[in-house]
Each structure stands twice: as structure tokens, then as C-alpha cells.
Short mmCIF file of C-alpha atoms and ligand atoms in Angstrom, two decimals:
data_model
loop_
_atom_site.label_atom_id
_atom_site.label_comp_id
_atom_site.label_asym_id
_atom_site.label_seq_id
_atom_site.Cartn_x
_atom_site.Cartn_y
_atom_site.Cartn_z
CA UNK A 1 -23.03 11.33 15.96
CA UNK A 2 -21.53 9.97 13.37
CA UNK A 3 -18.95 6.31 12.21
CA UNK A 4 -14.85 8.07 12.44
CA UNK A 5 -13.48 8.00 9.09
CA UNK A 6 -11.72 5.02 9.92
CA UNK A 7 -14.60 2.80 10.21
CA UNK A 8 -16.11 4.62 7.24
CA UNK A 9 -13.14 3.28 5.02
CA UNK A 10 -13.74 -0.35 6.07
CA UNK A 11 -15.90 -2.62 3.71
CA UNK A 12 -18.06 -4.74 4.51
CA UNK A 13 -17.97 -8.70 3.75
CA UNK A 14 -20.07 -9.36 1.16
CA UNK A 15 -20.04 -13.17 2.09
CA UNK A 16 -22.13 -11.99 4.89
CA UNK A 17 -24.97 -10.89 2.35
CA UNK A 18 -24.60 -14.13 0.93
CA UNK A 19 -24.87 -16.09 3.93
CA UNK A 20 -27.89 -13.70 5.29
CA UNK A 21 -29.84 -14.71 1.98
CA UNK A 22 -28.99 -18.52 2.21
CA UNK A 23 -30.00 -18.97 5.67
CA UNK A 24 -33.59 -17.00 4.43
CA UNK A 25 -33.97 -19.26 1.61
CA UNK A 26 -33.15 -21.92 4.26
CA UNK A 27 -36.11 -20.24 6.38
CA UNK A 28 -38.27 -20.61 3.55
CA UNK A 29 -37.48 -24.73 3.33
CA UNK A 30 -34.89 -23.99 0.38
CA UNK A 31 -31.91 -26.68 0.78
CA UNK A 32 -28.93 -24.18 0.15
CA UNK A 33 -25.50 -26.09 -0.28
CA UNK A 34 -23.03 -23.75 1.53
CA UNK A 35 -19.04 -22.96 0.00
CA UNK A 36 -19.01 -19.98 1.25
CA UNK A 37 -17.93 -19.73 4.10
CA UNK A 38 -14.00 -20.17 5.08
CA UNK A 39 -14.25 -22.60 8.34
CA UNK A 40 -14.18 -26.03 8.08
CA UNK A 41 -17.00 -28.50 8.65
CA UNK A 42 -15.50 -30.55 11.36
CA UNK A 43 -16.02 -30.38 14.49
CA UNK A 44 -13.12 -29.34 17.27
CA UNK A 45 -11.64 -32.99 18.15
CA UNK A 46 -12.49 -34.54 21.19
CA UNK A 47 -9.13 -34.52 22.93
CA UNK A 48 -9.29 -30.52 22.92
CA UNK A 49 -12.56 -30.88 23.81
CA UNK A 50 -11.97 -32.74 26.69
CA UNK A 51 -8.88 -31.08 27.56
CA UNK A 52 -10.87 -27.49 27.79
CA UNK A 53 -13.86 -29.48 29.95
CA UNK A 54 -11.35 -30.63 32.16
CA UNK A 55 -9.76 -26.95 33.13
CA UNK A 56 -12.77 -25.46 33.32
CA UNK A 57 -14.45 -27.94 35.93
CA UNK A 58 -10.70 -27.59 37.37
CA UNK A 59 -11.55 -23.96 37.80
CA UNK A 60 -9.42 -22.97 35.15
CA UNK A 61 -11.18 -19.59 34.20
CA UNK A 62 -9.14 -16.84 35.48
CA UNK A 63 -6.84 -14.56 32.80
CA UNK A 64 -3.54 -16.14 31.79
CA UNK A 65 -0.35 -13.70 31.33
CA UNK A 66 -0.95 -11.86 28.85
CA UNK A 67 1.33 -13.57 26.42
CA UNK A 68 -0.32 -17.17 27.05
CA UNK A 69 -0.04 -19.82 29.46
CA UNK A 70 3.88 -20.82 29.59
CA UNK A 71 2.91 -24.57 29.07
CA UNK A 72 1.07 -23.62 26.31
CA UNK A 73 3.99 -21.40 24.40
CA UNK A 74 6.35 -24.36 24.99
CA UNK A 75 4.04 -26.75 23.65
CA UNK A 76 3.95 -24.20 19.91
CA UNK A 77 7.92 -24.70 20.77
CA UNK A 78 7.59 -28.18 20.14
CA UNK A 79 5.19 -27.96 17.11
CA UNK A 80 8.39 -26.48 15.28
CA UNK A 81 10.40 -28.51 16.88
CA UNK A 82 9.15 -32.02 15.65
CA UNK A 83 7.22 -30.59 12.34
CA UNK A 84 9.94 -28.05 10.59
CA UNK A 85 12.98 -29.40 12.88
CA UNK A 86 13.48 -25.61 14.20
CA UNK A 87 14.24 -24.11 17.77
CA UNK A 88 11.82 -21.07 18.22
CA UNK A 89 12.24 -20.61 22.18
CA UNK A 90 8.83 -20.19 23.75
CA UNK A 91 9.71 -16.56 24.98
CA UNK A 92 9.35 -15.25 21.18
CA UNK A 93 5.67 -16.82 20.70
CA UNK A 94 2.97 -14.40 22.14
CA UNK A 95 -0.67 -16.79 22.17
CA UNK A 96 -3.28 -13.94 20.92
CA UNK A 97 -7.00 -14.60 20.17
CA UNK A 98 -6.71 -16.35 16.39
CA UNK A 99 -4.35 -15.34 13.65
CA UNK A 100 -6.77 -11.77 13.85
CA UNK A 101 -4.76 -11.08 16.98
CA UNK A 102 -1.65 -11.81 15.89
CA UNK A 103 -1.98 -9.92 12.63
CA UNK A 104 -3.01 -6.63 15.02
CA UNK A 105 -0.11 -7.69 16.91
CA UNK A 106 2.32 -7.61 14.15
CA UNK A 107 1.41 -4.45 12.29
CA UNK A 108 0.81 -2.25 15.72
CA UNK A 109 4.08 -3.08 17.20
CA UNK A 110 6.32 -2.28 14.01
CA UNK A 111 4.34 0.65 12.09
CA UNK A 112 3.19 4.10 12.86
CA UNK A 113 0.59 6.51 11.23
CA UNK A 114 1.02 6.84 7.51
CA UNK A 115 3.71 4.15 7.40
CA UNK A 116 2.84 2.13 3.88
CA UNK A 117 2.24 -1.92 4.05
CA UNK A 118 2.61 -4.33 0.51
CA UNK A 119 -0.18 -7.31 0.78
CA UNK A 120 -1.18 -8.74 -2.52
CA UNK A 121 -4.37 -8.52 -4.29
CA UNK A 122 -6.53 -10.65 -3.96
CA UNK A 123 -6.10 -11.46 -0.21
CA UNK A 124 -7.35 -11.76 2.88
CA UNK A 125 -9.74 -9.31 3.44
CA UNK A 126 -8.97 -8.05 7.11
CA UNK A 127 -5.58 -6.97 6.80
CA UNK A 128 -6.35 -3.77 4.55
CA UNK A 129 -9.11 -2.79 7.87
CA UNK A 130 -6.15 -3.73 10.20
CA UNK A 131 -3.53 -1.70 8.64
CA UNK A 132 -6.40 1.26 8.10
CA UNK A 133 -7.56 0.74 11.97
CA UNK A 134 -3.96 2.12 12.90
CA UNK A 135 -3.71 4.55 10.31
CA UNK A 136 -1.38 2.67 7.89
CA UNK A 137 -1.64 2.56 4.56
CA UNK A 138 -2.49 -0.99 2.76
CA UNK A 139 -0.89 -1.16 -0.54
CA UNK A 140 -2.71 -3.77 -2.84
CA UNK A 141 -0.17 -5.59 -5.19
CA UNK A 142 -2.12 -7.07 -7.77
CA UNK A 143 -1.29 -10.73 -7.90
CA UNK A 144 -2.24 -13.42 -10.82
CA UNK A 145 -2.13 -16.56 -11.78
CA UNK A 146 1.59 -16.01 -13.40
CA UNK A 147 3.19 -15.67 -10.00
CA UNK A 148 0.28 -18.31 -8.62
CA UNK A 149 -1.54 -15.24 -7.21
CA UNK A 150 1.69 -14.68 -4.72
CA UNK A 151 4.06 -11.51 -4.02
CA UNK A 152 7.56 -11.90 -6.03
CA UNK A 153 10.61 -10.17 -4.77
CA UNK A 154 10.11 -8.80 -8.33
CA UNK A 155 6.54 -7.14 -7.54
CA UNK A 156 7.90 -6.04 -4.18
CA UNK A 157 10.22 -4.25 -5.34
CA UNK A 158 8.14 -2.77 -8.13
CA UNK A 159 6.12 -1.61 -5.46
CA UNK A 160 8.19 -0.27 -2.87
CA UNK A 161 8.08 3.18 -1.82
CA UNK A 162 10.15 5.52 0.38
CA UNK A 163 7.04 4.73 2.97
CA UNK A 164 7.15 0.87 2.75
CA UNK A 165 7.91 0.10 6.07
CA UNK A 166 6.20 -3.93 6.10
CA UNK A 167 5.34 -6.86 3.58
CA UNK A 168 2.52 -8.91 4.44
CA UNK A 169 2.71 -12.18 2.68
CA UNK A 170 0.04 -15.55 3.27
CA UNK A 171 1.07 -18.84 2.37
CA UNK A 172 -0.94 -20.90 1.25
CA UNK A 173 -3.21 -17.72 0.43
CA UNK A 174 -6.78 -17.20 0.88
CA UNK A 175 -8.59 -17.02 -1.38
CA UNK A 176 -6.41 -18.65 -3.61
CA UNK A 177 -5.07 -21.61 -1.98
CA UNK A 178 -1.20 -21.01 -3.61
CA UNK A 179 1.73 -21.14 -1.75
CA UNK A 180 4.41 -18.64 -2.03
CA UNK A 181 7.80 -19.73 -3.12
CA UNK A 182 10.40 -21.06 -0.59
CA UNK A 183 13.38 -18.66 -2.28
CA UNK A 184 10.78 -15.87 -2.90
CA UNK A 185 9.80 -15.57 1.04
CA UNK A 186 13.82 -15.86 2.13
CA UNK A 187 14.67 -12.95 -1.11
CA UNK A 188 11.79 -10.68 0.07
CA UNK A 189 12.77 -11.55 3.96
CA UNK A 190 16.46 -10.22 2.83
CA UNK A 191 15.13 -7.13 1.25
CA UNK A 192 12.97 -6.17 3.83
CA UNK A 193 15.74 -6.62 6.47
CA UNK A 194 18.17 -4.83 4.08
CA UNK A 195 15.39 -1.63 4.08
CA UNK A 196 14.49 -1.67 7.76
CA UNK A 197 11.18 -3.14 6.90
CA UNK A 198 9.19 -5.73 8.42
CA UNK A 199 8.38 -9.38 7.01
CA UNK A 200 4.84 -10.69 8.27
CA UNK A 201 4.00 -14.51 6.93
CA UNK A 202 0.64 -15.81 7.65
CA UNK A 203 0.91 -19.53 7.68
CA UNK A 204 -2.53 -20.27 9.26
CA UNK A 205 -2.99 -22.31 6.45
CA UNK A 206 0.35 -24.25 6.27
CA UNK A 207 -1.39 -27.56 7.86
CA UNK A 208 -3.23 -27.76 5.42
CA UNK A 209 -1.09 -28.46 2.50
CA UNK A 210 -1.49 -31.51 0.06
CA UNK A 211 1.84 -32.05 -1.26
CA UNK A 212 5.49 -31.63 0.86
CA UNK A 213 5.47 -29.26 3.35
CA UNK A 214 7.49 -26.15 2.77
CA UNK A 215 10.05 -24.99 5.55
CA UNK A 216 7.89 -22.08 7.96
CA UNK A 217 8.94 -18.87 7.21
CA UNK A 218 10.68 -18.83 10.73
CA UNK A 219 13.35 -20.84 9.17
CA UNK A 220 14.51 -18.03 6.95
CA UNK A 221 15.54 -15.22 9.59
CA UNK A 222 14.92 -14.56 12.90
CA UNK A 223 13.46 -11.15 11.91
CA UNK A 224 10.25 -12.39 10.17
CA UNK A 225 6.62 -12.63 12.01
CA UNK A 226 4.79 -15.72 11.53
CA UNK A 227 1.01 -15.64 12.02
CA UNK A 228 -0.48 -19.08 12.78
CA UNK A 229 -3.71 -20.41 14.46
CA UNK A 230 -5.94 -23.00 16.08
CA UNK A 231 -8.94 -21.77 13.98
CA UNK A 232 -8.22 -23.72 10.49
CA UNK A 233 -6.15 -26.94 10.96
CA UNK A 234 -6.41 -27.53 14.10
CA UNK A 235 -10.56 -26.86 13.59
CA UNK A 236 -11.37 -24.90 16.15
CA UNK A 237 -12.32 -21.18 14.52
CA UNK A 238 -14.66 -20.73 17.44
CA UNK A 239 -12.35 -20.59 20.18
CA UNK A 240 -10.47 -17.31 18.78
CA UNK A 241 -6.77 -18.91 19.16
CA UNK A 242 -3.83 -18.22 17.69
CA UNK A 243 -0.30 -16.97 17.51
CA UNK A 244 2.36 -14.78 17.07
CA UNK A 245 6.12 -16.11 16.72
CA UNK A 246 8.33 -12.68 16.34
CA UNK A 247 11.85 -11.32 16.70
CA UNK A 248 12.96 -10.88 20.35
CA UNK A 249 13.27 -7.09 20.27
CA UNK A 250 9.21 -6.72 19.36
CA UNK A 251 8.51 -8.96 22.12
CA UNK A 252 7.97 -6.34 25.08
CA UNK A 253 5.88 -4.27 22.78
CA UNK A 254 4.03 -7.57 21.43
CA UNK A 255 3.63 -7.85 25.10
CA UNK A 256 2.10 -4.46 26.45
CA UNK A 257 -0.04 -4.23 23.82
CA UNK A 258 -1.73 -7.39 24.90
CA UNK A 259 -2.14 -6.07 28.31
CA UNK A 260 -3.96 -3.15 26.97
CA UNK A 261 -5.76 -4.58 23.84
CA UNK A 262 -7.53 -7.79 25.20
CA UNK A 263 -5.62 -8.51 28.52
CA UNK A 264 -4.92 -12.39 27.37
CA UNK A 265 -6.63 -15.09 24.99
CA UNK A 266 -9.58 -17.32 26.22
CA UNK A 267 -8.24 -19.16 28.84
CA UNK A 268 -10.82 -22.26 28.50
CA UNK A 269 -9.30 -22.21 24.89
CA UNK A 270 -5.75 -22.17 25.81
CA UNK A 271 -6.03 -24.98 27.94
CA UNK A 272 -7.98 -26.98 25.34
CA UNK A 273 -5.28 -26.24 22.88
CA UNK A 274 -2.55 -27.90 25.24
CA UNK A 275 -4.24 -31.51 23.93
CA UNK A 276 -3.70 -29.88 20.13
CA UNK A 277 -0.42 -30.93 19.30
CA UNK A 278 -0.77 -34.97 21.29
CA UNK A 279 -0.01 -37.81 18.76
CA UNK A 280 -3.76 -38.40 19.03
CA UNK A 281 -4.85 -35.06 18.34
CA UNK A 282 -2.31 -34.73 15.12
CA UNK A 283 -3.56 -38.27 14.20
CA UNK A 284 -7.18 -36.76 13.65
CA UNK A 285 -6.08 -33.47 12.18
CA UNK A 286 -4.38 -35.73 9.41
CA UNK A 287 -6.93 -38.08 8.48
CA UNK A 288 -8.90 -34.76 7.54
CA UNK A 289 -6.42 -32.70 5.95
CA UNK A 290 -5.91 -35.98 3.67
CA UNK A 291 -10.29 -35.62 3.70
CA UNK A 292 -9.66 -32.18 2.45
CA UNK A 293 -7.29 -33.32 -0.38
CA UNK A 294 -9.69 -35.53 -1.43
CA UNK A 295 -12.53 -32.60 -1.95
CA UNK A 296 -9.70 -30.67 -3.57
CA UNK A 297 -9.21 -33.16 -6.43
CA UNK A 298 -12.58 -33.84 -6.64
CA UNK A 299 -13.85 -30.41 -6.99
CA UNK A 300 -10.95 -29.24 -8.82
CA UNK A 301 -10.96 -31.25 -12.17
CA UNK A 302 -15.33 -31.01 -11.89
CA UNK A 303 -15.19 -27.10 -11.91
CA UNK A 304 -13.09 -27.13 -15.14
CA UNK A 305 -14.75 -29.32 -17.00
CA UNK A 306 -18.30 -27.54 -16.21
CA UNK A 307 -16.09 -24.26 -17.96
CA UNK A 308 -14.39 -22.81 -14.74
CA UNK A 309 -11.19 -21.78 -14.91
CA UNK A 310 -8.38 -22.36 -12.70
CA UNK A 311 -5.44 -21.54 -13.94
CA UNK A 312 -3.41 -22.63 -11.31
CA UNK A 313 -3.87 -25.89 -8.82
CA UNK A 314 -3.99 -24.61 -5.08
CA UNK A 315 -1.69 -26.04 -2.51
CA UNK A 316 -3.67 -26.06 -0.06
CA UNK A 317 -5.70 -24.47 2.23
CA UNK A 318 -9.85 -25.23 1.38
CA UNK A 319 -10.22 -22.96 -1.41
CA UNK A 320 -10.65 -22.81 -5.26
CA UNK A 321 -10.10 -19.45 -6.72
CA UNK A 322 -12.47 -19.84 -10.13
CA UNK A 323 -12.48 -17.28 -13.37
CA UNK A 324 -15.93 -17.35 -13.95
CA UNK A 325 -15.38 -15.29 -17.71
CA UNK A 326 -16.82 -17.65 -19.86
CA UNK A 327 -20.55 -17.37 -18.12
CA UNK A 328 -20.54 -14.00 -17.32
CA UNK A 329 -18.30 -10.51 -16.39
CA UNK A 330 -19.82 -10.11 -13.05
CA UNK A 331 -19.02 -12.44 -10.59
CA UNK A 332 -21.27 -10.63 -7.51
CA UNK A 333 -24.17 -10.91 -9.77
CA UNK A 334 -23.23 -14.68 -10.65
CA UNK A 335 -23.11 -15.72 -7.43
CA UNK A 336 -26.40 -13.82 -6.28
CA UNK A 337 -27.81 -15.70 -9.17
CA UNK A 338 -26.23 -18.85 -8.64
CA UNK A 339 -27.34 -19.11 -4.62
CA UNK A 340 -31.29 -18.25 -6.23
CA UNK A 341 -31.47 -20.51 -8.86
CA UNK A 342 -28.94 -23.38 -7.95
CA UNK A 343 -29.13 -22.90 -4.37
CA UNK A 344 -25.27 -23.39 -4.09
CA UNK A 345 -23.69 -20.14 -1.80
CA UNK A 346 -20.09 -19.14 -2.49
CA UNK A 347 -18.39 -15.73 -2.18
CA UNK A 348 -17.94 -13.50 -5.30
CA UNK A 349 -14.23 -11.51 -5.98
CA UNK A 350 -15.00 -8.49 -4.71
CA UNK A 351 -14.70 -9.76 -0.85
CA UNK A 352 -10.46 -10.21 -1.72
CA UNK A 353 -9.63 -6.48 -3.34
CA UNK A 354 -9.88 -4.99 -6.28
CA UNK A 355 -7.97 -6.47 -8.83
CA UNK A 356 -10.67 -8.17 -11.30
CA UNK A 357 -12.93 -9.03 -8.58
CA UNK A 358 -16.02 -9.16 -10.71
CA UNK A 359 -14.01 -12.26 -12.92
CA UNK A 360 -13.66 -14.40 -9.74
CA UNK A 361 -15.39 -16.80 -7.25
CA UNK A 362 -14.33 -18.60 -4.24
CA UNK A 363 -15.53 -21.75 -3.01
CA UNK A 364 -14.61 -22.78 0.03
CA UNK A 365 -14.77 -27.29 -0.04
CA UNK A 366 -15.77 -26.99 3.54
CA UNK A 367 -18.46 -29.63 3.22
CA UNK A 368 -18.62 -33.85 2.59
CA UNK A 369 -17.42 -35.35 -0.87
CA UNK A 370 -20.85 -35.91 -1.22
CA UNK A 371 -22.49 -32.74 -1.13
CA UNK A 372 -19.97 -31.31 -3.20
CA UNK A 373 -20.52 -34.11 -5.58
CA UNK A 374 -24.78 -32.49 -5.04
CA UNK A 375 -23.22 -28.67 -6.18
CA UNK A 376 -21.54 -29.45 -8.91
CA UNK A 377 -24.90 -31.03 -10.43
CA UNK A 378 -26.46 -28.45 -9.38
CA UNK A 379 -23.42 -25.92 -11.01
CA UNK A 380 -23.47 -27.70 -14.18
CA UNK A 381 -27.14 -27.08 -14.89
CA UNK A 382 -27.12 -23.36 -14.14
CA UNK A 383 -24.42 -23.04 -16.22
CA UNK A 384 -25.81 -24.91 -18.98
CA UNK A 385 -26.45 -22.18 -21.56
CA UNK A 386 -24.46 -19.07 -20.01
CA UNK A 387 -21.42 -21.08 -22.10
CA UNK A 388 -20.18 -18.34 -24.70
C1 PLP B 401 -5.46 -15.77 5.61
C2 PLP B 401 -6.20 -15.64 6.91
N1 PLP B 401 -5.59 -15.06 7.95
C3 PLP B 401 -6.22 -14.90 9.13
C4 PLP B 401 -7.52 -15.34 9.32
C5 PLP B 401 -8.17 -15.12 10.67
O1 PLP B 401 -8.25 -16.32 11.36
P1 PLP B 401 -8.52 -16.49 12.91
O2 PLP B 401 -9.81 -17.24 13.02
O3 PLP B 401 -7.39 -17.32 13.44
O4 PLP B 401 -8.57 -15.15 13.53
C6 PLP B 401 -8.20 -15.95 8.26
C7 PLP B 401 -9.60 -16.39 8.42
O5 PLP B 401 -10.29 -16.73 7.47
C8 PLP B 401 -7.52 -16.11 7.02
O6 PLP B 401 -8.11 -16.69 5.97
#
């Protein structure tokens, strides 16, 4: 027997080669300073924690409907309610396991077979696979640093084709950490309405921003899909938790496919996430995004002056985007090099698409000032002579 075509066309992660070789340098008693990964280093705060303990010794185990527990979609209600001062009623959130879920969600509720979706490129990895799993076709928009690595009403347009039939934007992006412009999302929202297409934001990084907060997409129009999750800001990638926020006419399909795809999210999960969004709970989740600022401008300014470049400053998110062109033109090799020699893992280009993937590197800040403070010594001296 052999793979389908469709799981033929999907790629693997080449992070995952990287992170195979770290841990067997680690085997060998290496120390191996790990950025490559995109999960934070905290761990899930206790009031989830305790929360989730709680329901499960309550019993709590059994499937929820399938488009979460009802205290649970009022309490992501509320999130929009007292952080972007919106009403999104609680029947047009669907709870899903992580922004994955929702981003299957999105696309297999709104496109068919040979149906054409815009993301940009470089981007999040998964979507292409998603799109491809159902048979639609993902459109890579090469992105740079002169639109801060974002989709343009411009470039969609540019791009558009009688098939177009959705726009997947993520703001702030991985890997590059940029948001996408307030009057850019609400111009691409209107000309996706205006062709019968769909509007998908993923804001599972919108927590995590270090300057004002932009508006959520949802504010825009009641026809765009907003990812989100518990995995990134909320630090809990483990318990596969997210959601969906869509327009009310997608939310009987949103809903049958959950039936059939997965049935409903973790339950133990869901019930932890009810302590998420307490004053106590946001309390912690600031003091680290304000951590995670601090890493940002640390790590920032120290990569350029080693020779990095990074021509734009991310908004947020955990990620630095770098152009590694002044060391060397190929950035898988760099980084196979760099984890051997330097002992410092991060993930090369080719992981986000195909647009110049061998001049980029991600890191991902996901570990203490201090150890970052560690790989950039360590950085500095491996680079020390690749210098053109
Ligand atoms: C942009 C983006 N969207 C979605 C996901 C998936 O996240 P989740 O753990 O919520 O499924 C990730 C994970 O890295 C991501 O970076």
C-alpha cells in the first residue's frame, strides 16, 4: 500500500530534524540552547491548573457539546467584551482543539475541492497541509519586509483569481512576529465580502503584542473568522484549546463538522480554561507577556549587531525573523551548522514556504533573559569569521 497523494504533498517540519539532533547531542551530554521551537517556556498557570484538577476529581470527564461547554463560550464572550469593547454573542464562538481546529474549521466549512486560498509567504506552515487535506489549493503570496512580511489589499488583489474563494491572514505572523495593518485587514475584509470570498484572521498571537493593541479583526465585519487559542498566551499548547469566532450562517456547518471530526475539545481542558480569563489568571499572563518584551529587545538589537538582519521590528508574538545573507546563502545548512558547533537550535526558512527560505532563520525567545544572553555569546563566536 501506499501514502494518498494528499499526504504525499505535505512536507515535513524540518524543526523536527532539528530538535531530533539537539535532544541527541543532549544524549551525548552536549548543553544545546533551544529557539527553536514555537511554545513558550512557562508553565500553564496555576489557577487553570487548579481549575482542570478540580473538574476532573468532580468527575468532569465526559464529552461536552460539540461546540464547547456554554460557560465556557460565554466566558470568550467576555474576553471581547472587556479587552476590544465588542459584543460577539457566545452562539458564534465554536471551542475546537487549538487554533489547528479552528483553522480546519474555517477552511472546511466555506471551500470545496479545487477552490483557491491567498496566505502569505512565509507563514505558518500548517495551513498550506490544511487547505491541501481538503483538496484546496494554497496560494503562497510572497510577503517581505516592505509590507512587514504581511498581505496588502494591494498583493491580494494582485493575486486574486477567478478561483479565490478565501484569504488567510495571521496577525502578529509567525514566523515573523509583524502585525498586519488595522485599514489593510478592514480593505481586504471589504473585498473579500464584495467577491463572495471568505476572510480568516489568525490572532493566536494577538496577546502577545508589545506596543497598543490593535482592534480584533471581529471588529471589522461580522463576516470575518477569527482563529484564537489557549496554546500561546494563555501558555497552555499542551492542552489542544482553542477557538473559532465566525459569521452566524457557518455556524451549523462549524457545528456538524465537529460532531463528525473530533466529537468536542478536551473536556479536562475546557474546564481549566474557565479560570483563563479571572483577574488573577490575566494578572500572570501579563507579567510574562511584559517578560517576553523584555527578551524581544534584548535579543533584537544583539542579533543585529552580531550582523543579522532584521529589517523590520516584530510586534509581537516570540519570534525574530533574521536574514542570515551576510554569513552565508543557505540558511538550512547554517542552522545545521550552527546547532553542531554553537550548540544553539533554531529553525531555518524553509519550514515557512518558499519565498527565500534559504536567506532566513527563526528564533523563537522562548527561553530566560539569561540563556538568551548564553546564545548570543555563543552566536557571536560562530559567526566570527563567516562576516563577508
Ligand atoms: C500562526 C499559528 N497558528 C496556529 C497555530 C496552532 O496552534 P494551536 O496549538 O492552538 O493548535 C500555531 C502554532 O504554532 C501558529 O503559530
Amino acid at each position: 500500500m501506499n501514502n494518498s497523494r494528499r499526504v504525499e504533498g505535505i512536507a515535513p517540519f524540518h524543526v523536527m530534524d532539528i530538535l531530533a539532533r539537539a535532544k541527541a547531542l543532549e544524549a551525548q551530554g552536549r548543553d544545546i540552547i533551544h529557539l527553536e521551537i514555537g511554545e513558550p517556556d512557562f508553565p500553564t498557570p496555576q489557577p487553570v491548573l487548579d481549575a482542570a484538577i478540580a473538574a476532573m476529581k468532580n468527575g468532569d470527564v465526559h464529552y461536552t457539546p460539540a461546540l464547547g461547554l456554554p460557560e465556557l463560550r460565554e466566558a470568550i464572550t467576555g474576553f471581547y467584551r472587556d479587552r476590544y469593547k465588542l459584543a460577539i454573542p457566545a452562539s458564534r464562538i465554536a471551542v475546537t482543539p487549538g487554533a489547528s481546529g479552528a483553522l480546519m474549521l474555517a477552511l472546511g466549512v466555506a471551500l470545496d475541492a479545487g477552490d483557491e486560498v491567498l496566505m502569505a509567504d512565509p507563514g505558518y506552515p500548517c495551513n498550506r497541509h490544511f487547505a491541501r487535506f481538503i483538496d484546496v489549493l494554497p496560494v503562497g503570496v510572497p510577503v517581505g519586509p516592505d509590507t512587514s512580511f504581511q498581505l496588502t489589499p494591494g498583493l491580494v488583489e494582485r493575486h486574486w483569481t477567478p478561483k479565490t474563494r478565501a484569504v488567510l491572514l495571521a496577525s502578529p505572523s509567525n514566523p515573523t512576529g509583524t502585525l498586519a495593518r488595522d485599514e489593510d485587514i478592514r480593505e481586504i475584509a471589504r473585498l473579500c465580502e464584495d467577491r463572495n470570498a471568505l476572510l480568516i484572521v489568525d490572532e493566536i498571537y494577538h496577546g502577545l503584542i508589545y506596543g497598543a493593541t490593535p482592534q480584533t479583526a471581529l471588529a471589522h465585519s461580522d463576516q470575518i473568522f477569527v482563529v484564537n487559542s489557549f496554546s500561546k498566551y494563555f501558555h497552555m499548547t499542551g492542552w489542544r484549546l482553542g477557538w473559532l469566532a465566525a459569521p452566524d450562517w457557518a455556524m451549523n456547518g462549524i457545528e456538524r463538522l465537529a460532531q463528525n471530526l473530533y466529537l468536542a475539545a478536551p473536556t479536562p481542558a475546557q474546564f481549566g480554561a474557565l479560570a483563563a480569563f479571572s483577574k488573577e489568571n490575566m494578572e500572570i499572563l501579563e507579567s510574562r507577556r511584559l517578560e517576553l518584551m523584555a527578551r524581544r529587545d534584548y535579543l533584537a538589537p544583539a542579533l543585529r549587531e552580531i550582523g543579522f538582519g532584521l529589517p523590520v521590528m516584530p510586534d509581537g508574538a516570540f519570534y525574530l525573523y533574521a536574514d542570515i545573507s551576510r554569513f552565508a546563502d543557505d540558511s538550512f545548512a547554517f542552522t545545521a551548522r550552527l546547532l553542531e558547533e554553537a550548540g544553539v537550535a533554531i529553525t531555518p526558512g524553509l519550514d515557512f514556504g518558499v519565498v527565500l527560505p534559504e536567506r532566513y532563520v527563526r528564533f523563537a525567545y522562548t527561553r530566560p533573559l539569561p540563556v538568551l544572553e548564553e546564545a548570543v555569546s555563543r552566536i557571536r563566536r560562530f559567526v566570527a569569521g563567516r562576516l563577508e
